[in-house]
PDB file of C-alpha atoms and ligand atoms in Angstrom:
ATOM      1  CA  MET A 953      45.749 -15.837   7.010  1.00  0.00           C
ATOM      2  CA  GLN A 954      48.318 -19.303   8.139  1.00  0.00           C
ATOM      3  CA  PRO A 955      48.387 -20.850  12.076  1.00  0.00           C
ATOM      4  CA  SER A 956      51.955 -20.206  12.282  1.00  0.00           C
ATOM      5  CA  GLU A 957      51.723 -16.202  11.429  1.00  0.00           C
ATOM      6  CA  VAL A 958      48.853 -15.637  14.345  1.00  0.00           C
ATOM      7  CA  TRP A 959      50.291 -18.173  16.851  1.00  0.00           C
ATOM      8  CA  GLY A 960      53.876 -17.764  16.193  1.00  0.00           C
ATOM      9  CA  GLU A 961      56.102 -20.145  18.029  1.00  0.00           C
ATOM     10  CA  ARG A 962      53.556 -21.825  20.202  1.00  0.00           C
ATOM     11  CA  TRP A 963      52.073 -22.933  16.661  1.00  0.00           C
ATOM     12  CA  ASN A 964      56.027 -24.543  15.335  1.00  0.00           C
ATOM     13  CA  ALA A 965      56.309 -25.652  19.163  1.00  0.00           C
ATOM     14  CA  ASN A 966      53.292 -27.695  19.431  1.00  0.00           C
ATOM     15  CA  SER A 967      53.165 -31.137  18.322  1.00  0.00           C
ATOM     16  CA  ASP A 968      49.568 -32.156  19.590  1.00  0.00           C
ATOM     17  CA  PRO A 969      47.385 -32.614  17.573  1.00  0.00           C
ATOM     18  CA  LEU A 970      44.306 -31.345  19.526  1.00  0.00           C
ATOM     19  CA  ALA A 971      45.915 -27.808  20.454  1.00  0.00           C
ATOM     20  CA  ARG A 972      47.068 -27.945  16.567  1.00  0.00           C
ATOM     21  CA  ARG A 973      43.492 -28.441  15.003  1.00  0.00           C
ATOM     22  CA  TRP A 974      42.468 -25.921  17.927  1.00  0.00           C
ATOM     23  CA  MET A 975      44.587 -23.053  16.535  1.00  0.00           C
ATOM     24  CA  GLU A 976      43.721 -23.978  13.000  1.00  0.00           C
ATOM     25  CA  THR A 977      40.240 -23.642  13.716  1.00  0.00           C
ATOM     26  CA  VAL A 978      40.884 -20.035  15.608  1.00  0.00           C
ATOM     27  CA  VAL A 979      42.427 -18.596  12.854  1.00  0.00           C
ATOM     28  CA  SER A 980      39.821 -20.463   9.872  1.00  0.00           C
ATOM     29  CA  LYS A 981      37.287 -19.032  11.912  1.00  0.00           C
ATOM     30  CA  GLN A 982      38.691 -16.031  12.819  1.00  0.00           C
ATOM     31  CA  SER A 983      37.319 -16.412  16.465  1.00  0.00           C
ATOM     32  CA  MET A 984      38.058 -17.832  19.784  1.00  0.00           C
ATOM     33  CA  VAL A 985      34.935 -18.643  20.988  1.00  0.00           C
ATOM     34  CA  VAL A 986      34.423 -21.862  22.811  1.00  0.00           C
ATOM     35  CA  LEU A 987      30.159 -21.821  23.192  1.00  0.00           C
ATOM     36  CA  ALA A 988      29.263 -22.737  26.875  1.00  0.00           C
ATOM     37  CA  ALA A 989      25.599 -24.416  24.857  1.00  0.00           C
ATOM     38  CA  ASP A 990      23.950 -24.156  28.692  1.00  0.00           C
ATOM     39  CA  VAL A 991      20.401 -24.783  27.631  1.00  0.00           C
ATOM     40  CA  TYR A 992      17.858 -27.620  28.246  1.00  0.00           C
ATOM     41  CA  THR A 993      16.348 -29.323  25.350  1.00  0.00           C
ATOM     42  CA  MET A 994      17.711 -30.614  22.347  1.00  0.00           C
ATOM     43  CA  ASN A 995      15.509 -28.496  20.174  1.00  0.00           C
ATOM     44  CA  GLU A 996      17.588 -25.365  21.970  1.00  0.00           C
ATOM     45  CA  LEU A 997      20.867 -26.949  21.507  1.00  0.00           C
ATOM     46  CA  ASN A 998      20.191 -27.383  17.765  1.00  0.00           C
ATOM     47  CA  ASN A 999      18.339 -23.703  17.061  1.00  0.00           C
ATOM     48  CA  LEU A1000      21.644 -23.006  18.860  1.00  0.00           C
ATOM     49  CA  LEU A1001      24.058 -24.286  16.836  1.00  0.00           C
ATOM     50  CA  ASP A1002      22.390 -23.272  13.637  1.00  0.00           C
ATOM     51  CA  GLN A1003      22.704 -19.631  14.403  1.00  0.00           C
ATOM     52  CA  VAL A1004      26.117 -19.381  15.759  1.00  0.00           C
ATOM     53  CA  SER A1005      28.170 -21.802  13.746  1.00  0.00           C
ATOM     54  CA  PRO A1006      30.430 -19.645  11.567  1.00  0.00           C
ATOM     55  CA  TYR A1007      31.403 -17.713  15.065  1.00  0.00           C
ATOM     56  CA  VAL A1008      32.086 -20.618  17.447  1.00  0.00           C
ATOM     57  CA  SER A1009      35.333 -22.571  17.748  1.00  0.00           C
ATOM     58  CA  ALA A1010      34.270 -25.099  20.337  1.00  0.00           C
ATOM     59  CA  LEU A1011      31.418 -26.118  21.436  1.00  0.00           C
ATOM     60  CA  LYS A1012      30.744 -27.139  25.373  1.00  0.00           C
ATOM     61  CA  THR A1013      28.040 -28.640  26.565  1.00  0.00           C
ATOM     62  CA  HIS A1014      27.037 -30.114  29.939  1.00  0.00           C
ATOM     63  CA  VAL A1015      25.272 -33.715  28.563  1.00  0.00           C
ATOM     64  CA  ASP A1016      23.289 -33.884  31.810  1.00  0.00           C
ATOM     65  CA  LEU A1017      21.481 -30.209  31.973  1.00  0.00           C
ATOM     66  CA  VAL A1018      19.062 -31.856  28.510  1.00  0.00           C
ATOM     67  CA  HIS A1019      16.136 -32.741  29.698  1.00  0.00           C
ATOM     68  CA  ASP A1020      15.044 -34.760  26.182  1.00  0.00           C
ATOM     69  CA  TRP A1021      18.572 -36.495  25.410  1.00  0.00           C
ATOM     70  CA  THR A1022      18.569 -39.523  23.817  1.00  0.00           C
ATOM     71  CA  PRO A1023      21.709 -41.464  22.266  1.00  0.00           C
ATOM     72  CA  ASP A1024      20.033 -41.106  18.980  1.00  0.00           C
ATOM     73  CA  SER A1025      19.035 -37.384  19.344  1.00  0.00           C
ATOM     74  CA  TRP A1026      23.019 -36.696  20.564  1.00  0.00           C
ATOM     75  CA  ASP A1027      24.755 -38.529  17.852  1.00  0.00           C
ATOM     76  CA  ASP A1028      23.479 -36.319  15.436  1.00  0.00           C
ATOM     77  CA  PHE A1029      23.923 -32.909  17.384  1.00  0.00           C
ATOM     78  CA  CYS A1030      27.515 -33.815  17.726  1.00  0.00           C
ATOM     79  CA  ASN A1031      27.924 -34.518  14.190  1.00  0.00           C
ATOM     80  CA  ARG A1032      26.314 -31.468  12.906  1.00  0.00           C
ATOM     81  CA  ALA A1033      28.976 -29.546  15.449  1.00  0.00           C
ATOM     82  CA  LYS A1034      31.615 -31.859  14.195  1.00  0.00           C
ATOM     83  CA  ASP A1035      30.154 -30.536  10.364  1.00  0.00           C
ATOM     84  CA  VAL A1036      30.660 -27.099  10.878  1.00  0.00           C
ATOM     85  CA  ASP A1037      34.422 -27.884  12.416  1.00  0.00           C
ATOM     86  CA  MET A1038      33.704 -27.594  16.404  1.00  0.00           C
ATOM     87  CA  LEU A1039      35.588 -29.521  18.668  1.00  0.00           C
ATOM     88  CA  ILE A1040      33.199 -31.143  21.235  1.00  0.00           C
ATOM     89  CA  PHE A1041      33.838 -30.532  24.299  1.00  0.00           C
ATOM     90  CA  GLU A1042      32.277 -31.866  27.805  1.00  0.00           C
ATOM     91  CA  ASP A1043      32.347 -30.374  30.990  1.00  0.00           C
ATOM     92  CA  ARG A1044      31.732 -32.784  33.304  1.00  0.00           C
ATOM     93  CA  LYS A1045      34.748 -31.403  35.794  1.00  0.00           C
ATOM     94  CA  HIS A1046      35.748 -35.251  36.799  1.00  0.00           C
ATOM     95  CA  GLY A1047      37.550 -35.562  40.357  1.00  0.00           C
ATOM     96  CA  ASP A1048      37.464 -39.418  41.396  1.00  0.00           C
ATOM     97  CA  ILE A1049      39.987 -41.717  41.274  1.00  0.00           C
ATOM     98  CA  GLY A1050      41.411 -42.602  37.382  1.00  0.00           C
ATOM     99  CA  LYS A1051      39.779 -46.026  37.741  1.00  0.00           C
ATOM    100  CA  ILE A1052      36.163 -44.532  38.176  1.00  0.00           C
ATOM    101  CA  ALA A1053      36.558 -40.946  36.308  1.00  0.00           C
ATOM    102  CA  ARG A1054      37.837 -44.108  33.272  1.00  0.00           C
ATOM    103  CA  ASP A1055      34.527 -45.539  33.903  1.00  0.00           C
ATOM    104  CA  GLN A1056      32.532 -42.365  34.126  1.00  0.00           C
ATOM    105  CA  MET A1057      33.391 -42.009  30.549  1.00  0.00           C
ATOM    106  CA  GLY A1058      31.173 -45.005  29.400  1.00  0.00           C
ATOM    107  CA  GLY A1059      28.188 -45.265  31.273  1.00  0.00           C
ATOM    108  CA  VAL A1060      24.650 -43.931  29.934  1.00  0.00           C
ATOM    109  CA  TYR A1061      26.127 -41.166  27.991  1.00  0.00           C
ATOM    110  CA  ASP A1062      29.013 -42.799  26.844  1.00  0.00           C
ATOM    111  CA  SER A1063      31.137 -39.051  26.769  1.00  0.00           C
ATOM    112  CA  ARG A1064      34.348 -40.998  25.545  1.00  0.00           C
ATOM    113  CA  SER A1065      32.687 -41.988  22.202  1.00  0.00           C
ATOM    114  CA  TRP A1066      32.161 -38.047  21.553  1.00  0.00           C
ATOM    115  CA  ALA A1067      34.133 -35.578  23.317  1.00  0.00           C
ATOM    116  CA  ASP A1068      36.997 -34.592  21.897  1.00  0.00           C
ATOM    117  CA  LEU A1069      37.624 -32.284  25.105  1.00  0.00           C
ATOM    118  CA  MET A1070      37.116 -32.349  28.750  1.00  0.00           C
ATOM    119  CA  THR A1071      37.474 -30.893  32.036  1.00  0.00           C
ATOM    120  CA  ALA A1072      38.495 -32.373  34.915  1.00  0.00           C
ATOM    121  CA  HIS A1073      40.093 -31.334  38.933  1.00  0.00           C
ATOM    122  CA  LEU A1074      43.203 -32.341  39.842  1.00  0.00           C
ATOM    123  CA  ILE A1075      42.004 -33.019  43.347  1.00  0.00           C
ATOM    124  CA  SER A1076      42.359 -36.818  43.485  1.00  0.00           C
ATOM    125  CA  GLY A1077      45.722 -36.337  41.789  1.00  0.00           C
ATOM    126  CA  PRO A1078      47.064 -37.353  38.609  1.00  0.00           C
ATOM    127  CA  SER A1079      45.179 -40.750  38.424  1.00  0.00           C
ATOM    128  CA  VAL A1080      42.325 -38.673  36.719  1.00  0.00           C
ATOM    129  CA  LEU A1081      44.639 -38.080  33.503  1.00  0.00           C
ATOM    130  CA  ASP A1082      45.773 -41.308  33.340  1.00  0.00           C
ATOM    131  CA  GLY A1083      41.951 -42.696  34.318  1.00  0.00           C
ATOM    132  CA  MET A1084      40.583 -40.395  31.457  1.00  0.00           C
ATOM    133  CA  ALA A1085      43.056 -41.647  28.654  1.00  0.00           C
ATOM    134  CA  GLU A1086      42.307 -44.686  29.272  1.00  0.00           C
ATOM    135  CA  GLY A1087      38.846 -43.630  28.838  1.00  0.00           C
ATOM    136  CA  TRP A1088      39.006 -42.721  25.242  1.00  0.00           C
ATOM    137  CA  SER A1089      41.411 -45.007  24.259  1.00  0.00           C
ATOM    138  CA  LYS A1090      38.895 -48.000  24.742  1.00  0.00           C
ATOM    139  CA  VAL A1091      37.093 -46.742  22.157  1.00  0.00           C
ATOM    140  CA  GLY A1092      40.153 -46.392  19.944  1.00  0.00           C
ATOM    141  CA  ARG A1093      39.970 -42.565  20.507  1.00  0.00           C
ATOM    142  CA  SER A1094      42.058 -39.909  22.233  1.00  0.00           C
ATOM    143  CA  GLY A1095      41.188 -36.655  23.426  1.00  0.00           C
ATOM    144  CA  GLY A1096      42.346 -33.974  26.136  1.00  0.00           C
ATOM    145  CA  VAL A1097      41.955 -32.905  29.412  1.00  0.00           C
ATOM    146  CA  LEU A1098      40.715 -29.362  30.372  1.00  0.00           C
ATOM    147  CA  LEU A1099      42.368 -29.002  34.520  1.00  0.00           C
ATOM    148  CA  LEU A1100      40.909 -26.865  36.498  1.00  0.00           C
ATOM    149  CA  ALA A1101      43.679 -24.456  37.507  1.00  0.00           C
ATOM    150  CA  GLN A1102      41.521 -21.345  38.764  1.00  0.00           C
ATOM    151  CA  MET A1103      37.963 -21.073  38.603  1.00  0.00           C
ATOM    152  CA  SER A1104      35.082 -17.783  37.800  1.00  0.00           C
ATOM    153  CA  SER A1105      33.260 -17.971  41.172  1.00  0.00           C
ATOM    154  CA  ALA A1106      33.588 -16.305  43.969  1.00  0.00           C
ATOM    155  CA  GLY A1107      34.834 -17.851  46.959  1.00  0.00           C
ATOM    156  CA  ASN A1108      36.257 -20.488  45.260  1.00  0.00           C
ATOM    157  CA  LEU A1109      38.727 -23.105  46.604  1.00  0.00           C
ATOM    158  CA  LEU A1110      40.922 -23.563  44.059  1.00  0.00           C
ATOM    159  CA  GLU A1111      42.837 -20.003  45.620  1.00  0.00           C
ATOM    160  CA  ILE A1112      43.966 -21.311  48.160  1.00  0.00           C
ATOM    161  CA  PRO A1113      47.880 -20.963  48.512  1.00  0.00           C
ATOM    162  CA  GLY A1114      49.840 -23.315  46.168  1.00  0.00           C
ATOM    163  CA  TYR A1115      46.707 -24.936  44.285  1.00  0.00           C
ATOM    164  CA  THR A1116      46.881 -23.675  41.688  1.00  0.00           C
ATOM    165  CA  ASP A1117      50.728 -24.482  41.252  1.00  0.00           C
ATOM    166  CA  ALA A1118      49.956 -27.847  41.841  1.00  0.00           C
ATOM    167  CA  VAL A1119      48.314 -28.242  39.135  1.00  0.00           C
ATOM    168  CA  VAL A1120      49.808 -26.212  36.980  1.00  0.00           C
ATOM    169  CA  ASN A1121      52.976 -28.286  37.305  1.00  0.00           C
ATOM    170  CA  ILE A1122      51.345 -32.017  37.307  1.00  0.00           C
ATOM    171  CA  GLY A1123      49.326 -31.035  33.697  1.00  0.00           C
ATOM    172  CA  LYS A1124      52.747 -28.809  32.213  1.00  0.00           C
ATOM    173  CA  GLU A1125      54.167 -32.709  32.324  1.00  0.00           C
ATOM    174  CA  HIS A1126      51.628 -35.058  31.181  1.00  0.00           C
ATOM    175  CA  PRO A1127      49.922 -36.057  27.760  1.00  0.00           C
ATOM    176  CA  ALA A1128      46.415 -36.122  28.744  1.00  0.00           C
ATOM    177  CA  CYS A1129      46.375 -32.406  29.635  1.00  0.00           C
ATOM    178  CA  PHE A1130      45.265 -29.963  26.401  1.00  0.00           C
ATOM    179  CA  GLY A1131      45.321 -26.748  29.450  1.00  0.00           C
ATOM    180  CA  PHE A1132      43.806 -25.302  31.518  1.00  0.00           C
ATOM    181  CA  ILE A1133      40.771 -23.524  32.976  1.00  0.00           C
ATOM    182  CA  GLY A1134      42.135 -20.298  33.848  1.00  0.00           C
ATOM    183  CA  ASN A1135      39.855 -17.372  35.351  1.00  0.00           C
ATOM    184  CA  GLY A1136      38.701 -15.235  32.765  1.00  0.00           C
ATOM    185  CA  SER A1137      37.170 -12.758  35.374  1.00  0.00           C
ATOM    186  CA  ARG A1138      40.454 -10.976  36.913  1.00  0.00           C
ATOM    187  CA  ALA A1139      43.276 -10.425  33.805  1.00  0.00           C
ATOM    188  CA  ASN A1140      45.914  -9.881  36.391  1.00  0.00           C
ATOM    189  CA  GLU A1141      45.293 -13.031  37.675  1.00  0.00           C
ATOM    190  CA  LEU A1142      45.020 -15.031  34.589  1.00  0.00           C
ATOM    191  CA  ALA A1143      48.238 -13.348  33.202  1.00  0.00           C
ATOM    192  CA  GLU A1144      50.416 -15.076  36.101  1.00  0.00           C
ATOM    193  CA  LEU A1145      48.787 -18.444  35.477  1.00  0.00           C
ATOM    194  CA  ARG A1146      49.851 -17.750  32.029  1.00  0.00           C
ATOM    195  CA  LYS A1147      53.802 -17.429  33.249  1.00  0.00           C
ATOM    196  CA  LYS A1148      53.663 -20.999  34.805  1.00  0.00           C
ATOM    197  CA  VAL A1149      52.114 -22.908  32.328  1.00  0.00           C
ATOM    198  CA  GLY A1150      54.307 -21.477  29.504  1.00  0.00           C
ATOM    199  CA  GLU A1151      53.401 -21.465  25.930  1.00  0.00           C
ATOM    200  CA  ILE A1152      52.858 -24.967  24.646  1.00  0.00           C
ATOM    201  CA  LYS A1153      49.588 -25.892  26.662  1.00  0.00           C
ATOM    202  CA  MET A1154      46.620 -23.973  26.592  1.00  0.00           C
ATOM    203  CA  ILE A1155      43.945 -21.727  28.515  1.00  0.00           C
ATOM    204  CA  TRP A1156      40.824 -21.430  28.390  1.00  0.00           C
ATOM    205  CA  THR A1157      38.826 -18.935  29.837  1.00  0.00           C
ATOM    206  CA  PRO A1158      34.786 -18.609  31.233  1.00  0.00           C
ATOM    207  CA  GLY A1159      33.963 -15.971  33.785  1.00  0.00           C
ATOM    208  CA  VAL A1160      33.883 -13.763  30.356  1.00  0.00           C
ATOM    209  CA  ASN A1161      31.173 -11.533  29.319  1.00  0.00           C
ATOM    210  CA  ILE A1162      30.906  -8.324  27.720  1.00  0.00           C
ATOM    211  CA  GLN A1163      29.364  -6.413  30.427  1.00  0.00           C
ATOM    212  CA  THR A1164      31.606  -7.304  33.229  1.00  0.00           C
ATOM    213  CA  GLY A1165      31.118  -7.429  36.740  1.00  0.00           C
ATOM    214  CA  ASP A1166      29.234  -9.643  39.321  1.00  0.00           C
ATOM    215  CA  SER A1167      26.473 -12.049  38.169  1.00  0.00           C
ATOM    216  CA  GLU A1168      24.004 -14.979  39.203  1.00  0.00           C
ATOM    217  CA  LEU A1169      25.219 -16.969  41.867  1.00  0.00           C
ATOM    218  CA  GLY A1170      28.442 -15.724  42.412  1.00  0.00           C
ATOM    219  CA  GLN A1171      29.413 -16.202  38.971  1.00  0.00           C
ATOM    220  CA  ARG A1172      31.994 -13.127  37.977  1.00  0.00           C
ATOM    221  CA  TYR A1173      33.220 -11.632  35.006  1.00  0.00           C
ATOM    222  CA  GLY A1174      35.802  -9.604  33.385  1.00  0.00           C
ATOM    223  CA  ASP A1175      36.024  -8.377  29.867  1.00  0.00           C
ATOM    224  CA  PRO A1176      36.662 -10.587  26.848  1.00  0.00           C
ATOM    225  CA  TYR A1177      39.398  -8.488  25.189  1.00  0.00           C
ATOM    226  CA  ASP A1178      41.612  -8.346  28.634  1.00  0.00           C
ATOM    227  CA  ALA A1179      41.463 -11.688  28.926  1.00  0.00           C
ATOM    228  CA  VAL A1180      42.658 -12.392  25.352  1.00  0.00           C
ATOM    229  CA  MET A1181      45.595  -9.983  26.075  1.00  0.00           C
ATOM    230  CA  ALA A1182      46.471 -11.817  29.749  1.00  0.00           C
ATOM    231  CA  GLY A1183      47.255 -15.021  27.815  1.00  0.00           C
ATOM    232  CA  SER A1184      44.070 -16.846  27.097  1.00  0.00           C
ATOM    233  CA  ASP A1185      43.535 -18.580  23.849  1.00  0.00           C
ATOM    234  CA  GLY A1186      39.862 -19.594  24.653  1.00  0.00           C
ATOM    235  CA  ILE A1187      36.970 -17.781  25.788  1.00  0.00           C
ATOM    236  CA  ILE A1188      33.980 -19.500  26.683  1.00  0.00           C
ATOM    237  CA  VAL A1189      31.014 -17.527  26.706  1.00  0.00           C
ATOM    238  CA  GLY A1190      27.602 -19.137  28.100  1.00  0.00           C
ATOM    239  CA  SER A1191      24.836 -16.156  28.961  1.00  0.00           C
ATOM    240  CA  GLY A1192      26.146 -13.429  26.704  1.00  0.00           C
ATOM    241  CA  ILE A1193      25.271 -15.720  23.673  1.00  0.00           C
ATOM    242  CA  HIS A1194      22.338 -17.945  24.251  1.00  0.00           C
ATOM    243  CA  LYS A1195      21.076 -15.513  26.678  1.00  0.00           C
ATOM    244  CA  SER A1196      20.602 -12.687  24.100  1.00  0.00           C
ATOM    245  CA  LYS A1197      17.818 -11.934  22.255  1.00  0.00           C
ATOM    246  CA  SER A1198      20.486 -12.440  18.825  1.00  0.00           C
ATOM    247  CA  PRO A1199      22.738 -15.267  19.691  1.00  0.00           C
ATOM    248  CA  SER A1200      24.094 -14.874  16.173  1.00  0.00           C
ATOM    249  CA  GLU A1201      25.273 -11.680  16.507  1.00  0.00           C
ATOM    250  CA  ALA A1202      26.533 -11.392  19.906  1.00  0.00           C
ATOM    251  CA  ALA A1203      28.660 -14.617  18.649  1.00  0.00           C
ATOM    252  CA  LYS A1204      29.735 -13.113  16.252  1.00  0.00           C
ATOM    253  CA  LYS A1205      30.628  -9.652  18.556  1.00  0.00           C
ATOM    254  CA  TYR A1206      32.617 -12.252  21.085  1.00  0.00           C
ATOM    255  CA  ALA A1207      34.148 -13.758  18.075  1.00  0.00           C
ATOM    256  CA  ASP A1208      35.573 -10.171  16.501  1.00  0.00           C
ATOM    257  CA  VAL A1209      36.793  -9.310  20.161  1.00  0.00           C
ATOM    258  CA  SER A1210      38.791 -11.988  20.788  1.00  0.00           C
ATOM    259  CA  TRP A1211      40.246 -12.333  16.917  1.00  0.00           C
ATOM    260  CA  GLY A1212      40.832  -8.287  17.175  1.00  0.00           C
ATOM    261  CA  ALA A1213      43.118  -9.238  20.559  1.00  0.00           C
ATOM    262  CA  LEU A1214      44.522 -11.898  19.417  1.00  0.00           C
ATOM    263  CA  ILE A1215      45.791 -10.064  16.497  1.00  0.00           C
ATOM    264  CA  LYS A1216      46.815  -7.302  19.103  1.00  0.00           C
ATOM    265  CA  ARG A1217      48.933  -9.883  21.053  1.00  0.00           C
ATOM    266  CA  SER A1218      50.448 -11.395  18.365  1.00  0.00           C
ATOM    267  CA  GLY A1219      51.925  -8.313  16.943  1.00  0.00           C
ATOM    268  CA  LEU A1220      50.660  -8.255  13.693  1.00  0.00           C
TER     269      LEU A1220
HETATM  270  O1  LIG B1365      35.203 -21.678  36.717  1.00  0.00           O
HETATM  271  C1  LIG B1365      34.571 -21.899  36.108  1.00  0.00           C
HETATM  272  C2  LIG B1365      34.504 -23.129  35.190  1.00  0.00           C
HETATM  273  C3  LIG B1365      33.828 -23.580  34.529  1.00  0.00           C
HETATM  274  S1  LIG B1365      34.671 -24.443  33.274  1.00  0.00           S
HETATM  275  N1  LIG B1365      33.547 -21.131  35.533  1.00  0.00           N
HETATM  276  C4  LIG B1365      32.792 -21.555  35.012  1.00  0.00           C
HETATM  277  O2  LIG B1365      31.678 -20.825  34.489  1.00  0.00           O
HETATM  278  N2  LIG B1365      32.509 -22.830  34.230  1.00  0.00           N
HETATM  279  C5  LIG B1365      31.443 -22.591  32.759  1.00  0.00           C
HETATM  280  O3  LIG B1365      31.445 -21.902  31.828  1.00  0.00           O
HETATM  281  C6  LIG B1365      30.259 -22.853  33.299  1.00  0.00           C
HETATM  282  O4  LIG B1365      30.454 -24.445  33.786  1.00  0.00           O
HETATM  283  C7  LIG B1365      29.261 -22.778  32.388  1.00  0.00           C
HETATM  284  O5  LIG B1365      28.847 -23.391  31.355  1.00  0.00           O
HETATM  285  C8  LIG B1365      30.164 -21.711  31.763  1.00  0.00           C
HETATM  286  C9  LIG B1365      29.850 -19.844  32.076  1.00  0.00           C
HETATM  287  O6  LIG B1365      28.732 -19.263  31.303  1.00  0.00           O
HETATM  288  P1  LIG B1365      27.999 -18.242  31.837  1.00  0.00           P
HETATM  289  O7  LIG B1365      26.490 -18.188  31.482  1.00  0.00           O
HETATM  290  O8  LIG B1365      28.685 -17.226  33.112  1.00  0.00           O
HETATM  291  O9  LIG B1365      29.065 -17.114  30.978  1.00  0.00           O
END
C-alpha cells in the first residue's frame, strides 16, 4: 500500500519532511505505535528495542530516567533505533523562555543532536518554538515540536477554557510545530481537537491502553481504536507494552489495532 492511499489528501497536502516520514513509516510497518520506552537502564532499553522494532514506528524517550546513561551507550542505542526505521522522540516537555529551551537542547544530554521530535508546553509563549528550532539548527539539523494541547492526567490545567485553542492557533501556523499531543483517554475531546487542528498537523495521543480506565497517579486510559477513529495519528503506548509479559506480542497487538482503525478511518 502507498502512503497516498492510506493518508489520502493529508499526504498530498503535507510538505513537512518529518510528517511525511512518519506517514511513510506507519504504512511500511502497518503500525501507528509510538513506544513510550519508560525503562531505567540501557540494557532494558536495548532489549525492548530488539523485541518490538518490527511493530513500532517511533520511539519516545525520557532520557533522564536512565540510571546508567552515557553518551556512547546512548549514541549506540539511537543508531540502532534509526536502523530499524524509528523516529526518535524525546519527551522533554520544554516550557522555559526561548533562549533557555534552545540551550537546554545542548548540555549533558545534547538532545538536539539525536532527537527528531521533542515535546513542549506553550505556557511561556511562542518563543519556545523559535528557540527549539534554533537549537536544532545549531547542530545543522531540523526537528519537530509536539505541543501539549491536551493531557491524559486527571485534573490537568490544560483543560482550563481557552488554553487548548490558544496552543492550537499558534502551533498551526508555526513551521517548527510538527503537531500536538492530544488526550487519548477521551475520544470525544480528541475529536474536538482534530476539528480545531485541521488536517495538516499531526496529533499523537498518550493515555491509551487496551485495558481502559483509571491508572497509577491520575493517569487515564482510553481505547486505542477509538483514539485513532477520533483523529489520532500516533498512539503513544508505554506500560501497555513494556510492562507486558511479552512486549513483542503486545506491540504487535497495538500495531494491529491502530492499523485496522486507520484503514477503517481512510475508508479502505
Ligand atoms: O498527557 C500526557 C502526555 C504525555 S507525553 N500523558 C502522558 O502519559 N504522556 C507520556 O506518555 C508520559 O510521559 C509517558 O511517557 C507516556 C504514557 O505511558 P503509559 O505507561 O501510561 O502508557
